[in-house]
Amino acid sequence: MSKMMDDIENQRDYRRIGKALEHLAETWGDDRPSLSDLANQCGMSEFHFQRVFQRWVGLSPKKFLSVVSLEQAKQALDDQSDLLNASFDAGLSGPGRLHDLFVTYEAMTPGEYKRAAKGLDIRWGWHDGPFGKTLLLATDRGLCGLAFLDARGEAECFRDMAERWPEASLREDPVFTQDYMDRIFAEPESIQQDRGIRLFLKGTEFQVKVWEALMRIQPGNYTTYGSLAERIGMPSRAARAVGTAVGANPISWLIPCHRVIRNSGMLGGYRWGLPRKIAMMGFERSGQGLRLDVAG
């Protein structure tokens, strides 16, 4: 009975912190909200809110706000342009250490997929993760999908991801995908190169180019859609096309589309919700651990 009560309390705290993140997303371009504002959004006293926030997010509300704000995002874009260029210039040939994990990838064009699809076996499973309920899809050739639970529910989120592989055989196997989950969210120092993360991508040549560029952005760094276009040899006015490819990213977090913001420092969109994007930005900028359920 005690464990059941603890689980209920934990879920309630998850939802409360999610409300605080939703408020941050809604007021991103305004003055930074106060501790009192955030506590009121969650229906909690300031003292209780600060204690719960610190427990789940890993740092105080004040510290979190100092690393995720419009002013901070603008400054990061200015300060990190040289770092971003250096990370692009380093290239991505062979196994590379990307965002503190060993990540490599294999890409398949839609034509190649059509020829090989019927022999493709995809296993999937839902898991608890630091950014809420997490859906993984994987083949023997690598991870091919990473999504998060949102307001549509598990069945609809799964259908959305499964439709990307219409000819493949999909079967539920959370034991198989748990190994990926353990490595994706492990402490960086515990990842060995021979146990790194291999991605198996299906996309057009342009999409894969954009996704590869995203993987060159280091943790805590931001870029814009226009800058991303220029880095793959296109004019900055191609930002809209790049944004569409970013939105089609099949493997969230590992292909870090959450690191793309607008020139103004505003958040832009995020397939799995702006509160979750803010959680990811705070995770990387603070160097702290987050455990947040922002599924809505």
Tab-separated table of C-alpha atoms in Angstrom, residues 12-241:
chain	number	residue	atom	x	y	z
A	12	ARG	CA	1.174	13.884	-9.263
A	13	ASP	CA	4.557	15.593	-8.894
A	14	TYR	CA	5.405	14.700	-12.518
A	15	ARG	CA	2.237	16.439	-13.702
A	16	ARG	CA	2.872	19.472	-11.512
A	17	ILE	CA	6.387	20.040	-12.856
A	18	GLY	CA	5.015	19.517	-16.362
A	19	LYS	CA	2.631	22.429	-15.737
A	20	ALA	CA	5.560	24.632	-14.748
A	21	LEU	CA	7.324	23.768	-18.012
A	22	GLU	CA	4.161	24.460	-19.991
A	23	HIS	CA	3.992	27.899	-18.366
A	24	LEU	CA	7.636	28.531	-19.280
A	25	ALA	CA	6.915	27.606	-22.912
A	26	GLU	CA	3.873	29.888	-23.045
A	27	THR	CA	5.745	32.874	-21.561
A	28	TRP	CA	9.117	32.298	-23.282
A	29	GLY	CA	9.266	35.729	-24.928
A	30	ASP	CA	7.979	37.593	-21.874
A	31	ASP	CA	9.679	38.527	-18.626
A	32	ARG	CA	11.118	35.563	-16.761
A	33	PRO	CA	8.419	34.147	-14.463
A	34	SER	CA	8.975	34.336	-10.729
A	35	LEU	CA	9.091	31.410	-8.342
A	36	SER	CA	5.666	32.524	-7.131
A	37	ASP	CA	4.267	32.425	-10.700
A	38	LEU	CA	5.512	28.894	-11.283
A	39	ALA	CA	4.285	27.667	-7.912
A	40	ASN	CA	0.842	29.145	-8.580
A	41	GLN	CA	0.671	27.368	-11.944
A	42	CYS	CA	1.184	24.087	-10.135
A	43	GLY	CA	-1.200	24.882	-7.278
A	44	MET	CA	1.606	24.605	-4.728
A	45	SER	CA	3.236	26.803	-2.104
A	46	GLU	CA	6.596	28.304	-3.074
A	47	PHE	CA	8.392	26.177	-0.488
A	48	HIS	CA	6.773	22.929	-1.617
A	49	PHE	CA	7.228	23.748	-5.309
A	50	GLN	CA	10.927	24.527	-4.850
A	51	ARG	CA	11.473	21.262	-3.000
A	52	VAL	CA	9.613	19.134	-5.583
A	53	PHE	CA	11.244	20.916	-8.533
A	54	GLN	CA	14.713	20.410	-7.061
A	55	ARG	CA	13.988	16.719	-6.440
A	56	TRP	CA	12.803	15.940	-9.981
A	57	VAL	CA	14.833	18.376	-12.073
A	58	GLY	CA	18.088	18.196	-10.145
A	59	LEU	CA	18.540	21.938	-9.659
A	60	SER	CA	16.616	24.839	-8.188
A	61	PRO	CA	13.952	26.723	-10.176
A	62	LYS	CA	16.188	29.809	-10.121
A	63	LYS	CA	19.144	27.895	-11.568
A	64	PHE	CA	16.939	26.241	-14.187
A	65	LEU	CA	15.527	29.617	-15.275
A	66	SER	CA	19.041	30.990	-15.606
A	67	VAL	CA	19.925	28.383	-18.245
A	68	VAL	CA	16.629	28.375	-20.176
A	69	SER	CA	15.411	31.849	-21.099
A	70	LEU	CA	15.013	33.994	-24.214
A	71	GLU	CA	18.005	36.152	-23.241
A	72	GLN	CA	20.161	33.111	-22.588
A	73	ALA	CA	19.169	31.546	-25.910
A	74	LYS	CA	20.069	34.718	-27.837
A	75	GLN	CA	23.416	34.919	-26.070
A	76	ALA	CA	24.100	31.254	-26.778
A	77	LEU	CA	23.504	31.772	-30.497
A	78	ASP	CA	26.024	34.642	-30.481
A	79	ASP	CA	28.628	32.991	-28.285
A	80	GLN	CA	28.564	29.556	-29.819
A	81	SER	CA	28.775	30.287	-33.536
A	82	ASP	CA	32.510	29.537	-33.614
A	83	LEU	CA	32.028	26.362	-31.573
A	84	LEU	CA	29.289	25.256	-33.936
A	85	ASN	CA	31.461	25.866	-36.977
A	86	ALA	CA	34.269	23.883	-35.379
A	87	SER	CA	31.964	20.962	-34.666
A	88	PHE	CA	30.807	20.947	-38.290
A	89	ASP	CA	34.329	21.228	-39.641
A	90	ALA	CA	35.397	18.228	-37.578
A	91	GLY	CA	33.301	16.040	-39.887
A	92	LEU	CA	31.422	12.844	-39.220
A	93	SER	CA	33.457	10.132	-40.906
A	94	GLY	CA	33.441	6.743	-39.214
A	95	PRO	CA	32.468	6.196	-35.595
A	96	GLY	CA	32.126	9.564	-33.891
A	97	ARG	CA	31.508	10.683	-30.333
A	98	LEU	CA	28.356	12.744	-30.699
A	99	HIS	CA	26.587	14.473	-27.806
A	100	ASP	CA	28.669	12.474	-25.328
A	101	LEU	CA	27.579	9.128	-26.788
A	102	PHE	CA	29.169	6.943	-29.432
A	103	VAL	CA	26.615	7.231	-32.227
A	104	THR	CA	26.982	5.931	-35.765
A	105	TYR	CA	24.358	5.512	-38.438
A	106	GLU	CA	23.373	3.690	-41.588
A	107	ALA	CA	20.952	5.346	-43.998
A	108	MET	CA	18.470	3.719	-46.365
A	109	THR	CA	16.716	5.622	-49.150
A	110	PRO	CA	12.975	5.063	-49.721
A	111	GLY	CA	13.853	3.095	-52.870
A	112	GLU	CA	16.233	0.832	-50.988
A	113	TYR	CA	13.634	0.333	-48.275
A	114	LYS	CA	10.995	-0.642	-50.838
A	115	ARG	CA	13.262	-3.384	-52.151
A	116	ALA	CA	14.230	-4.699	-48.691
A	117	ALA	CA	11.157	-3.898	-46.610
A	118	LYS	CA	9.495	-7.297	-46.472
A	119	GLY	CA	12.540	-8.822	-44.852
A	120	LEU	CA	12.794	-6.094	-42.214
A	121	ASP	CA	11.932	-7.067	-38.636
A	122	ILE	CA	11.293	-4.166	-36.243
A	123	ARG	CA	10.873	-4.685	-32.519
A	124	TRP	CA	9.398	-2.021	-30.281
A	125	GLY	CA	8.656	-1.188	-26.673
A	126	TRP	CA	7.564	1.579	-24.298
A	127	HIS	CA	9.913	2.570	-21.461
A	128	ASP	CA	10.047	5.065	-18.605
A	129	GLY	CA	12.668	7.724	-19.322
A	130	PRO	CA	13.945	11.097	-18.114
A	131	PHE	CA	11.615	12.948	-20.516
A	132	GLY	CA	8.555	10.831	-19.867
A	133	LYS	CA	7.255	7.657	-21.476
A	134	THR	CA	9.571	6.750	-24.367
A	135	LEU	CA	8.855	4.591	-27.418
A	136	LEU	CA	11.768	2.797	-29.079
A	137	LEU	CA	11.773	0.921	-32.397
A	138	ALA	CA	14.833	-1.097	-33.404
A	139	THR	CA	16.064	-3.571	-35.995
A	140	ASP	CA	19.105	-5.829	-35.934
A	141	ARG	CA	20.822	-3.038	-37.879
A	142	GLY	CA	20.148	-0.340	-35.288
A	143	LEU	CA	17.650	1.962	-33.612
A	144	CYS	CA	15.108	3.261	-36.149
A	145	GLY	CA	12.681	5.203	-33.972
A	146	LEU	CA	12.591	7.179	-30.715
A	147	ALA	CA	9.423	9.027	-29.761
A	148	PHE	CA	7.732	10.325	-26.630
A	149	LEU	CA	4.232	9.915	-25.304
A	150	ASP	CA	2.031	12.937	-25.863
A	151	ALA	CA	-1.643	13.788	-25.430
A	152	ARG	CA	-2.654	11.431	-28.272
A	153	GLY	CA	-1.920	8.374	-26.130
A	154	GLU	CA	0.299	5.325	-26.616
A	155	ALA	CA	-1.670	3.690	-29.433
A	156	GLU	CA	-1.736	6.791	-31.634
A	157	CYS	CA	1.908	7.667	-30.976
A	158	PHE	CA	2.906	4.130	-31.904
A	159	ARG	CA	0.810	4.233	-35.091
A	160	ASP	CA	2.474	7.508	-36.093
A	161	MET	CA	5.930	5.915	-35.851
A	162	ALA	CA	4.944	2.544	-37.320
A	163	GLU	CA	3.546	4.177	-40.462
A	164	ARG	CA	7.094	5.165	-41.407
A	165	TRP	CA	7.788	1.447	-42.026
A	166	PRO	CA	4.614	0.235	-43.771
A	167	GLU	CA	6.049	-2.981	-45.251
A	168	ALA	CA	8.090	-4.098	-42.254
A	169	SER	CA	7.111	-6.695	-39.678
A	170	LEU	CA	6.612	-5.020	-36.279
A	171	ARG	CA	6.382	-6.907	-33.004
A	172	GLU	CA	6.406	-5.783	-29.405
A	173	ASP	CA	9.633	-6.734	-27.622
A	174	PRO	CA	10.501	-4.349	-24.757
A	175	VAL	CA	13.279	-6.673	-23.567
A	176	PHE	CA	15.113	-6.124	-26.872
A	177	THR	CA	14.598	-2.337	-26.836
A	178	GLN	CA	15.511	-2.027	-23.133
A	179	ASP	CA	19.170	-2.491	-24.036
A	180	TYR	CA	18.966	0.611	-26.233
A	181	MET	CA	17.134	2.528	-23.530
A	182	ASP	CA	19.849	1.721	-20.993
A	183	ARG	CA	22.581	2.988	-23.325
A	184	ILE	CA	20.782	6.087	-24.607
A	185	PHE	CA	20.270	7.571	-21.163
A	186	ALA	CA	23.357	6.164	-19.430
A	187	GLU	CA	26.026	8.364	-17.906
A	188	PRO	CA	28.452	9.346	-20.719
A	189	GLU	CA	31.504	7.864	-19.008
A	190	SER	CA	29.806	4.472	-18.852
A	191	ILE	CA	29.378	4.240	-22.654
A	192	GLN	CA	31.985	2.132	-24.411
A	193	GLN	CA	32.633	2.592	-28.123
A	194	ASP	CA	31.849	-1.044	-28.873
A	195	ARG	CA	28.559	-0.591	-27.008
A	196	GLY	CA	27.623	2.673	-28.667
A	197	ILE	CA	24.338	3.529	-30.342
A	198	ARG	CA	23.831	2.593	-33.976
A	199	LEU	CA	21.017	4.314	-35.860
A	200	PHE	CA	19.201	2.885	-38.860
A	201	LEU	CA	17.598	5.709	-40.836
A	202	LYS	CA	15.130	5.805	-43.697
A	203	GLY	CA	14.870	9.123	-45.496
A	204	THR	CA	15.513	11.069	-48.642
A	205	GLU	CA	19.054	12.195	-49.351
A	206	PHE	CA	18.109	15.717	-48.250
A	207	GLN	CA	16.518	14.566	-44.996
A	208	VAL	CA	19.511	12.412	-44.071
A	209	LYS	CA	21.808	15.362	-44.796
A	210	VAL	CA	19.832	17.540	-42.390
A	211	TRP	CA	19.753	14.818	-39.712
A	212	GLU	CA	23.506	14.315	-40.040
A	213	ALA	CA	23.992	18.055	-39.589
A	214	LEU	CA	21.863	17.991	-36.443
A	215	MET	CA	24.081	15.280	-34.980
A	216	ARG	CA	27.095	17.568	-35.329
A	217	ILE	CA	25.646	20.127	-32.913
A	218	GLN	CA	27.214	19.621	-29.523
A	219	PRO	CA	25.184	19.438	-26.276
A	220	GLY	CA	24.097	22.808	-24.941
A	221	ASN	CA	24.693	24.503	-28.300
A	222	TYR	CA	21.943	25.955	-30.446
A	223	THR	CA	21.614	26.744	-34.130
A	224	THR	CA	18.934	28.223	-36.382
A	225	TYR	CA	17.123	26.756	-39.363
A	226	GLY	CA	18.881	29.217	-41.679
A	227	SER	CA	22.320	28.398	-40.298
A	228	LEU	CA	21.578	24.701	-40.629
A	229	ALA	CA	20.643	25.247	-44.286
A	230	GLU	CA	23.944	27.031	-44.927
A	231	ARG	CA	25.920	24.257	-43.262
A	232	ILE	CA	24.568	21.723	-45.757
A	233	GLY	CA	25.379	23.962	-48.737
A	234	MET	CA	22.009	25.644	-49.213
A	235	PRO	CA	21.029	29.324	-48.992
A	236	SER	CA	19.588	30.461	-45.675
A	237	ARG	CA	16.260	31.091	-47.400
A	238	ALA	CA	15.914	27.298	-47.589
A	239	ALA	CA	15.199	27.372	-43.846
A	240	ARG	CA	11.603	26.247	-44.373
A	241	ALA	CA	12.651	23.113	-46.262
